[in-house]
Structure formats: structure tokens, C-alpha cells
Tab-separated table of C-alpha atoms and ligand atoms in Angstrom:
chain	number	residue	atom	x	y	z
G	168	MET	CA	108.141	95.872	136.112
G	169	ALA	CA	107.531	96.601	132.437
G	170	GLN	CA	104.469	95.808	130.410
G	171	LEU	CA	104.567	95.016	126.722
G	172	ILE	CA	101.978	94.998	123.963
G	173	THR	CA	102.068	94.371	120.202
G	174	VAL	CA	99.554	96.013	117.893
G	175	SER	CA	99.165	95.821	114.117
G	176	ALA	CA	97.377	97.979	111.537
G	177	PRO	CA	96.856	97.526	107.786
G	178	GLY	CA	98.324	99.506	104.919
G	179	LYS	CA	95.992	101.214	102.427
G	180	LEU	CA	95.369	101.969	98.796
G	181	MET	CA	93.290	104.848	97.510
G	182	LEU	CA	90.645	103.505	95.107
G	183	LEU	CA	89.187	106.801	93.864
G	184	GLY	CA	89.137	110.480	94.810
G	185	GLU	CA	92.763	111.370	95.650
G	186	HIS	CA	93.667	115.071	95.665
G	187	ALA	CA	89.988	116.101	95.468
G	188	VAL	CA	89.622	114.631	98.988
G	189	VAL	CA	92.070	117.240	100.322
G	190	TYR	CA	89.505	119.893	99.249
G	191	GLY	CA	86.492	118.384	100.973
G	192	ARG	CA	85.318	115.924	98.304
G	193	PRO	CA	84.768	112.261	99.225
G	194	CYS	CA	87.128	109.413	98.370
G	195	ILE	CA	87.079	105.625	98.587
G	196	VAL	CA	89.985	103.852	100.253
G	197	THR	CA	90.698	100.201	100.921
G	198	ALA	CA	92.858	98.669	103.627
G	199	VAL	CA	95.235	95.931	102.421
G	200	ASP	CA	96.490	92.796	104.114
G	201	GLN	CA	100.106	93.962	104.361
G	202	ARG	CA	100.399	95.206	107.934
G	203	MET	CA	102.565	97.407	110.138
G	204	LYS	CA	103.376	96.153	113.636
G	205	ALA	CA	104.464	98.076	116.723
G	206	THR	CA	105.591	96.622	120.030
G	207	VAL	CA	105.373	99.095	122.884
G	208	GLU	CA	106.923	98.543	126.281
G	209	ILE	CA	106.597	100.763	129.357
G	210	THR	CA	110.014	101.066	130.990
G	211	LYS	CA	111.263	102.291	134.349
G	212	GLU	CA	113.890	104.492	132.687
G	213	PRO	CA	112.232	107.788	131.678
G	214	ASN	CA	113.339	107.580	128.028
G	215	PHE	CA	111.759	107.346	124.604
G	216	GLU	CA	113.497	104.547	122.682
G	217	LEU	CA	112.797	103.540	119.098
G	218	GLN	CA	113.896	100.755	116.793
G	219	ALA	CA	112.409	101.117	113.301
G	220	PRO	CA	114.816	99.266	111.011
G	221	ASP	CA	112.468	99.504	108.001
G	222	VAL	CA	113.016	103.267	107.974
G	223	LYS	CA	116.670	103.067	109.062
G	224	ILE	CA	116.158	104.007	112.715
G	225	THR	CA	118.194	101.981	115.179
G	226	ASP	CA	118.900	102.683	118.859
G	227	TYR	CA	117.216	106.104	118.771
G	228	LYS	CA	116.849	107.378	122.317
G	229	LYS	CA	116.026	110.618	124.148
G	230	ALA	CA	114.575	111.703	127.490
G	231	ILE	CA	110.794	111.228	127.567
G	232	GLU	CA	110.247	114.919	128.426
G	233	ASP	CA	112.068	115.873	125.199
G	234	VAL	CA	109.727	113.832	122.992
G	235	GLY	CA	108.528	115.934	120.065
G	236	PHE	CA	111.183	118.592	120.653
G	237	GLY	CA	114.564	119.231	119.028
G	238	GLU	CA	115.924	117.538	115.950
G	239	VAL	CA	113.913	114.413	115.053
G	240	PRO	CA	115.180	112.088	112.291
G	241	LYS	CA	112.707	111.653	109.424
G	242	GLY	CA	112.045	107.951	110.086
G	243	ALA	CA	111.233	108.610	113.765
G	244	LYS	CA	108.881	111.572	113.299
G	245	PHE	CA	105.469	109.922	113.148
G	246	VAL	CA	106.084	107.576	116.076
G	247	GLU	CA	107.661	110.280	118.235
G	248	VAL	CA	104.945	112.886	117.578
G	249	ALA	CA	102.272	110.201	118.127
G	250	VAL	CA	103.751	109.507	121.576
G	251	LYS	CA	103.873	113.236	122.330
G	252	ASN	CA	100.264	113.744	121.245
G	253	PHE	CA	99.082	110.802	123.320
G	254	LEU	CA	100.879	112.055	126.429
G	255	ASP	CA	99.686	115.640	125.871
G	256	CYS	CA	96.080	114.462	125.603
G	257	HIS	CA	96.321	112.086	128.535
G	258	PRO	CA	98.534	113.792	131.121
G	259	GLU	CA	96.962	111.569	133.766
G	260	ARG	CA	98.844	108.697	132.113
G	261	SER	CA	102.161	110.525	131.910
G	262	GLU	CA	104.790	111.054	134.564
G	263	GLY	CA	103.779	111.399	138.193
G	264	SER	CA	100.363	109.857	138.237
G	265	LEU	CA	100.690	107.073	135.676
G	266	ALA	CA	101.406	104.354	138.188
G	267	ASN	CA	98.486	105.347	140.417
G	268	ALA	CA	96.097	105.778	137.513
G	269	SER	CA	97.029	102.377	136.157
G	270	GLN	CA	96.597	100.781	139.561
G	271	ASN	CA	93.137	102.294	139.941
G	272	LYS	CA	91.977	101.276	136.495
G	273	SER	CA	93.358	97.773	136.219
G	274	GLY	CA	93.898	96.886	139.849
G	275	ASP	CA	97.244	95.478	138.761
G	276	SER	CA	99.901	97.282	140.735
G	277	SER	CA	102.745	95.418	139.006
G	278	ALA	CA	101.723	96.497	135.507
G	279	MET	CA	103.412	99.902	135.527
G	280	PRO	CA	106.636	101.227	137.023
G	281	GLN	CA	106.042	102.401	140.569
G	282	ASN	CA	108.392	105.373	140.419
G	283	ASP	CA	107.164	108.837	139.480
G	284	LYS	CA	108.423	108.661	135.893
G	285	PHE	CA	108.290	106.167	133.078
G	286	GLY	CA	109.547	105.702	129.552
G	287	VAL	CA	108.504	103.862	126.400
G	288	ARG	CA	110.463	101.496	124.227
G	289	ILE	CA	108.951	101.015	120.752
G	290	THR	CA	109.857	98.682	117.915
G	291	THR	CA	108.102	98.921	114.563
G	292	GLN	CA	108.181	96.311	111.856
G	293	SER	CA	106.508	96.434	108.473
G	294	GLU	CA	105.337	93.676	106.148
G	295	PHE	CA	105.639	96.128	103.259
G	296	SER	CA	108.223	98.590	102.007
G	297	SER	CA	107.767	102.182	103.126
G	298	GLU	CA	108.439	103.057	99.455
G	299	PHE	CA	105.142	101.563	98.168
G	300	GLY	CA	102.931	104.403	99.350
G	301	PHE	CA	100.844	101.975	101.429
G	302	GLY	CA	100.729	104.478	104.279
G	303	SER	CA	103.414	103.071	106.574
G	304	SER	CA	103.732	106.351	108.502
G	305	SER	CA	100.028	106.556	109.288
G	306	ALA	CA	99.806	102.848	110.078
G	307	SER	CA	102.703	103.078	112.560
G	308	THR	CA	101.130	106.204	114.112
G	309	VAL	CA	97.846	104.350	114.596
G	310	CYS	CA	99.632	101.288	116.058
G	311	VAL	CA	101.515	103.387	118.607
G	312	ILE	CA	98.427	105.336	119.740
G	313	LYS	CA	96.381	102.139	120.063
G	314	ALA	CA	99.209	100.412	121.971
G	315	LEU	CA	99.649	103.331	124.400
G	316	SER	CA	95.902	103.558	124.894
G	317	GLU	CA	95.701	99.847	125.790
G	318	ILE	CA	98.846	99.624	127.869
G	319	THR	CA	97.948	102.654	130.013
G	320	GLY	CA	94.327	101.615	130.460
G	321	VAL	CA	92.930	104.680	128.646
G	322	ASN	CA	91.219	102.392	126.098
G	323	LEU	CA	90.452	104.954	123.390
G	324	ASP	CA	87.687	104.135	120.930
G	325	ASN	CA	88.433	104.008	117.187
G	326	LYS	CA	87.334	107.593	116.483
G	327	SER	CA	89.587	108.952	119.255
G	328	ILE	CA	92.523	106.914	117.915
G	329	PHE	CA	91.801	108.286	114.436
G	330	ASP	CA	91.570	111.880	115.741
G	331	LEU	CA	94.957	111.646	117.489
G	332	ALA	CA	96.537	109.959	114.459
G	333	TYR	CA	95.164	112.633	112.124
G	334	LYS	CA	96.444	115.378	114.428
G	335	THR	CA	99.871	113.678	114.275
G	336	VAL	CA	99.781	113.651	110.455
G	337	LEU	CA	98.851	117.351	110.352
G	338	ASP	CA	101.480	118.277	112.970
G	339	ILE	CA	104.152	116.749	110.727
G	340	GLN	CA	102.907	117.320	107.173
G	341	GLY	CA	100.720	120.384	107.616
G	342	LYS	CA	98.245	118.932	105.112
G	343	GLY	CA	96.547	115.706	104.119
G	344	SER	CA	93.071	114.249	104.296
G	345	GLY	CA	93.762	111.530	106.881
G	346	PHE	CA	92.279	108.772	104.694
G	347	ASP	CA	95.313	106.560	105.358
G	348	ALA	CA	94.886	106.844	109.135
G	349	ALA	CA	91.187	105.967	108.727
G	350	ALA	CA	92.064	102.828	106.730
G	351	ALA	CA	94.626	101.819	109.376
G	352	VAL	CA	92.109	102.256	112.213
G	353	TYR	CA	88.931	100.851	110.654
G	354	GLY	CA	90.168	98.463	107.927
G	355	GLY	CA	87.784	97.306	105.172
G	356	ILE	CA	86.756	99.645	102.371
G	357	LEU	CA	85.704	103.156	103.416
G	358	TYR	CA	83.841	106.065	101.879
G	359	TYR	CA	85.704	108.921	103.524
G	360	VAL	CA	85.614	112.704	103.887
G	361	ILE	CA	88.603	114.755	105.140
G	362	GLY	CA	89.267	114.848	108.880
G	363	GLY	CA	86.982	111.870	109.438
G	364	LYS	CA	83.848	113.986	108.828
G	365	VAL	CA	82.442	110.846	107.197
G	366	ILE	CA	83.934	107.391	107.710
G	367	GLU	CA	81.474	104.973	106.170
G	368	PRO	CA	82.409	101.291	105.870
G	369	LEU	CA	81.335	99.751	102.554
G	370	ASN	CA	80.659	96.069	103.016
G	371	ILE	CA	82.429	94.402	100.118
G	372	ASP	CA	83.828	90.942	100.722
G	373	SER	CA	86.131	90.788	97.698
G	374	LEU	CA	87.539	93.072	95.053
G	375	PRO	CA	89.382	91.860	91.899
G	376	LEU	CA	92.183	94.345	92.525
G	377	ILE	CA	95.609	94.204	90.872
G	378	VAL	CA	98.388	96.447	92.150
G	379	GLY	CA	101.527	97.568	90.327
G	380	TYR	CA	104.401	99.438	91.950
G	381	THR	CA	106.331	101.921	89.790
G	382	GLY	CA	109.563	101.843	91.791
G	383	ILE	CA	109.336	105.639	92.041
G	384	LYS	CA	109.175	107.181	95.514
G	385	VAL	CA	107.086	110.342	95.678
G	386	ASP	CA	106.819	113.289	98.028
G	387	THR	CA	103.090	113.458	98.757
G	388	VAL	CA	103.149	116.923	100.319
G	389	ALA	CA	105.100	118.365	97.356
G	390	LEU	CA	102.500	116.935	94.964
G	391	ILE	CA	99.595	118.262	97.074
G	392	ASN	CA	101.290	121.686	96.910
G	393	GLU	CA	101.724	121.497	93.124
G	394	VAL	CA	98.062	120.672	92.631
G	395	SER	CA	97.089	123.377	95.093
G	396	LYS	CA	99.043	125.969	93.071
G	397	LYS	CA	97.108	124.944	89.946
G	398	GLY	CA	93.907	125.452	91.934
G	399	GLU	CA	95.008	128.978	92.880
G	400	LYS	CA	95.863	129.872	89.296
G	401	TYR	CA	92.852	128.213	87.630
G	402	PRO	CA	90.237	128.010	90.396
G	403	GLN	CA	87.245	127.468	88.109
G	404	VAL	CA	88.928	124.713	86.091
G	405	ILE	CA	90.290	122.850	89.112
G	406	GLU	CA	87.116	123.223	91.221
G	407	ASN	CA	85.217	121.786	88.278
G	408	VAL	CA	87.644	118.841	88.151
G	409	TYR	CA	87.102	118.190	91.871
G	410	GLY	CA	83.351	118.386	91.340
G	411	GLN	CA	83.547	115.782	88.565
G	412	ILE	CA	85.720	113.537	90.733
G	413	GLU	CA	83.122	113.807	93.499
G	414	LYS	CA	80.404	112.675	91.074
G	415	LEU	CA	82.369	109.664	89.925
G	416	VAL	CA	83.234	108.705	93.526
G	417	GLU	CA	79.508	108.714	94.346
G	418	GLN	CA	78.800	106.452	91.348
G	419	ALA	CA	81.743	104.217	92.179
G	420	LYS	CA	80.354	103.726	95.672
G	421	VAL	CA	77.117	102.401	94.180
G	422	ALA	CA	79.014	100.251	91.655
G	423	LEU	CA	81.138	98.781	94.444
G	424	LEU	CA	78.156	97.965	96.632
G	425	ASN	CA	76.476	96.289	93.623
G	426	LYS	CA	79.695	94.426	92.773
G	427	ASP	CA	79.454	96.024	89.325
G	428	PHE	CA	83.181	95.855	88.646
G	429	GLN	CA	82.855	96.781	84.983
G	430	SER	CA	81.329	100.172	85.906
G	431	LEU	CA	83.813	100.566	88.744
G	432	GLY	CA	86.668	100.096	86.243
G	433	GLU	CA	85.145	102.579	83.811
G	434	LEU	CA	84.778	105.149	86.592
G	435	MET	CA	88.414	104.551	87.553
G	436	ASN	CA	89.353	105.381	83.962
G	437	PHE	CA	87.426	108.667	84.182
G	438	ASN	CA	89.182	109.401	87.463
G	439	GLU	CA	92.570	108.832	85.833
G	440	GLY	CA	91.656	111.360	83.128
G	441	TYR	CA	91.005	114.001	85.794
G	442	LEU	CA	94.234	113.112	87.618
G	443	SER	CA	96.057	113.595	84.331
G	444	THR	CA	94.390	117.031	84.087
G	445	LEU	CA	95.757	117.795	87.571
G	446	GLY	CA	99.225	116.906	86.251
G	447	VAL	CA	99.993	113.920	88.494
G	448	GLU	CA	99.808	111.018	86.024
G	449	GLY	CA	103.479	110.612	85.092
G	450	LYS	CA	104.913	108.558	82.220
G	451	LYS	CA	105.716	105.347	84.104
G	452	LEU	CA	102.280	105.198	85.711
G	453	ALA	CA	100.643	105.937	82.360
G	454	ASP	CA	102.564	103.092	80.683
G	455	MET	CA	101.467	100.635	83.378
G	456	ILE	CA	97.867	101.891	83.370
G	457	TYR	CA	97.498	101.750	79.566
G	458	GLY	CA	99.218	98.357	79.525
G	459	ALA	CA	96.698	97.035	82.058
G	460	ARG	CA	93.740	98.412	80.114
G	461	ASN	CA	95.005	96.999	76.808
G	462	ALA	CA	95.399	93.597	78.463
G	463	GLY	CA	91.702	93.525	79.332
G	464	ALA	CA	91.293	95.341	82.665
G	465	TYR	CA	87.878	96.946	83.192
G	466	GLY	CA	89.796	99.994	84.338
G	467	ALA	CA	93.075	101.225	85.765
G	468	LYS	CA	94.341	104.348	87.478
G	469	LEU	CA	97.052	105.648	89.731
G	470	SER	CA	96.533	105.290	93.475
G	471	GLY	CA	97.717	108.016	95.842
G	472	ALA	CA	99.553	111.235	95.154
G	473	GLY	CA	100.593	110.261	91.597
G	474	ILE	CA	103.798	110.357	89.499
G	475	GLY	CA	105.101	107.256	91.326
G	476	ASP	CA	104.040	104.831	94.083
G	477	CYS	CA	101.381	102.409	92.801
G	478	MET	CA	98.703	101.986	90.155
G	479	ILE	CA	95.653	99.785	90.520
G	480	ALA	CA	93.531	97.856	88.050
G	481	ILE	CA	90.196	96.049	88.273
G	482	ALA	CA	89.997	93.089	85.924
G	483	PRO	CA	87.822	90.073	85.129
G	484	GLU	CA	89.288	86.865	86.516
G	485	ASP	CA	90.238	85.436	83.112
G	486	LYS	CA	92.302	88.561	82.341
G	487	THR	CA	94.134	88.788	85.657
G	488	GLN	CA	97.352	87.133	84.487
G	489	ALA	CA	97.455	89.121	81.231
G	490	VAL	CA	97.007	92.376	83.188
G	491	LYS	CA	99.781	91.416	85.614
G	492	ASP	CA	102.064	90.540	82.694
G	493	ALA	CA	101.313	93.894	81.030
G	494	ILE	CA	102.188	95.767	84.235
G	495	THR	CA	105.476	93.874	84.460
G	496	ALA	CA	106.188	94.495	80.763
G	497	ALA	CA	105.703	98.232	81.406
G	498	GLY	CA	108.437	98.075	84.058
G	499	GLY	CA	106.201	97.757	87.131
G	500	LYS	CA	106.308	95.245	89.978
G	501	VAL	CA	103.066	93.425	90.761
G	502	ILE	CA	102.249	93.370	94.477
G	503	ASP	CA	99.712	90.796	95.632
G	504	VAL	CA	97.283	92.239	98.136
G	505	GLU	CA	94.016	91.152	99.703
G	506	THR	CA	91.277	93.591	100.647
G	507	ASN	CA	88.507	93.203	103.246
G	508	VAL	CA	90.981	93.184	106.133
G	509	GLU	CA	90.672	94.093	109.779
G	510	GLY	CA	91.733	97.501	111.094
G	511	VAL	CA	94.034	98.112	114.033
G	512	ARG	CA	94.165	95.188	116.478
G	513	VAL	CA	96.076	93.939	119.480
G	514	GLU	CA	98.313	91.006	118.541
G	515	GLY	CA	99.404	90.085	122.007
V	74	MEV	C1	97.946	110.733	98.737
V	74	MEV	O1	98.101	109.344	98.971
V	74	MEV	C2	96.503	111.098	98.520
V	74	MEV	C3	96.221	112.586	98.527
V	74	MEV	O2	94.816	112.755	98.286
V	74	MEV	C4	96.609	113.235	99.823
V	74	MEV	C5	95.662	112.956	100.975
V	74	MEV	O3	94.515	112.588	100.770
V	74	MEV	O4	96.113	113.137	102.132
V	74	MEV	C6	96.960	113.281	97.394
């Protein structure tokens, strides 16, 4: 008898502090209402099966004991390593004792397969393109860990889900701050420090945020490496830049909490200047950002690793349409998002 669960988690946008956050400085991230969904089913056949059409994975299948080993297609990596990390951390829920453990915990002997092995069948589905830089990999990782934790009766708390998701990100990418996994788990707007050292929800019910997508897909790890090389060559300059970014993140936190969007926008403009110094601005982003500012935004900057993905602007209500038009005129695509959204949740 198989058991099935569907879980969803939000995408994210970095508001301020990218790159500096990789070196221990704080950042501010918001979750957005475009969500990733994962349906996880425990099966009698001891296989790992994945359908992830958004990232071109169909009918991917291997023996459950081979999960995380051998050649793994790019689109399957995060989900597969998330499953491996969950099973490694919770061997009591893997083959052999899973059925007994489940019986003891839930008292429902029909919930899990009663043989000595089991498999998982996973389907992921995204409300947003994996090209946007909304953190689809981290969101699907978080969904899968949450789903496995619920379906096996382990019931991990949010910090444990985050820790496993962050480990998954590091296992695959080798670097990264984990801010996207934090947004997927906790939702809302977060003041965040690498590795989840600080995950502080900022209670802000609305944010006049405008998002423009460049149409350019970026390799986040390659850009982290480029910036890191600059830091090795010019340590005093780059450390100073990170220090300045930290200061403006601290001020932006206060501005956000006071709903002082004018100051928030101005601080975003400062942040963009430092990102340009780090060499990650890029012409297309710059055109969209300057277009948004000229159309009346309080401020605009890139969001994420830079060069491509998205830019964000904060604008007064009466300038919103003009800012959107300017982004479109600069060759960008406006993406409507809402903030103040729930983190990972069971859908059914
Ligand atoms: C990428 O979206 C943001 C970076 O700061 C990397 C990270 O925080 O993991 C460049």
C-alpha cells in the first residue's frame, strides 16, 4: 500500500546583500508567491523514480540503494541528493525497519509497504521557470525533505529541514549561503546569515516590489568564483566592499521595518553600486535598472548572482506602471510577484 503527499515551497528573491552573504555578511531575502510543488509517494518497488518536466526529467529511475551515486542528470541532482541525505540521516526510516518504525509512530500499519524495502516516486512541478533565478532547485529540495519527513513520520522541524536542504546545496554546488533554502522553508522576508546562523523573520505585510527578468540564464557558482578571485587579488578592496554592503543591509532592515520605502530604494541603489564594483552588474541589467530609476522608482538593483536573472525595483504606487514600462522598454519581462507568503507547507 503506498502513501502519497504533496508539499509546496515558495521561490525567493534576494533584496540586498548578495555575494557579501557568502563571506559571512548578512542579507535580506523575500519569499515570493510563485511556488514549487513536489508529490512524493512511497512505493513497494525499491526504486527512486522522478518526473520533473520543468527541468526536462521524465521517467528517471534507478535502484533506491544507488541514489546519489553514479551519473546523475543535472535536472535530477537536487531532488536525488535530497533523498539520499534524508535517508542517510534517518536510517531508521530507510530499508529494513521503515515499515516497523512507521507502524510504531503512526499506528497505521497500512501506511507503508510491509516488505523489507521501499522506494520513492517523486513528481515536481513549478509555477515559475527555472530560468528566473527564483531558487527552483532549493525550493524542490526543501519540498522533498519536508515530504519525506512527513510521510515517514520523522516530522522534522523547520531548522532541521533547512539544515538538510543546505547540506544538499553544498554537496552539489560546493558553495552558497543557503538563503534560498531559508526562504523556501520559512517564507516571509528574512534577515539571514550564511548557514542559517541567523534566520530572523522581518514582519512586513506588503512591499511595493517590481521584478524584471533579463532573459539571461546565469551560472551562480561561476559568478561566486569570479567574485572570489577578485577577493583573493584585492582583499582589502573587496573586504571593504563587503563591509559597506553589511552596513547598508543593516540600514535597509530598519527602513523595511519602518516601511520607509524611499530609504530602502536609496540603499538598494548603493548596493547596486557595490555590485557593479564586484563586476556582476552586466549591461542588460544596468539598462533595466537605470530605466526603472529614471521612470520614478525609489531604487533598483539586480537580485541574485548578477549579469542575468532578475532585477528588482521599489517604487511609489503612482509610478508603478511607468517603471514596468521602462523595464519592458529596456528589453526585460515584468514578472508579477507577491511577497509576505508562507514557507514550506503540506498541500494534501
Ligand atoms: C545568488 O542568488 C546569491 C549569491 O549571494 C550566492 C548565495 O548567496 O548563495 C551570489
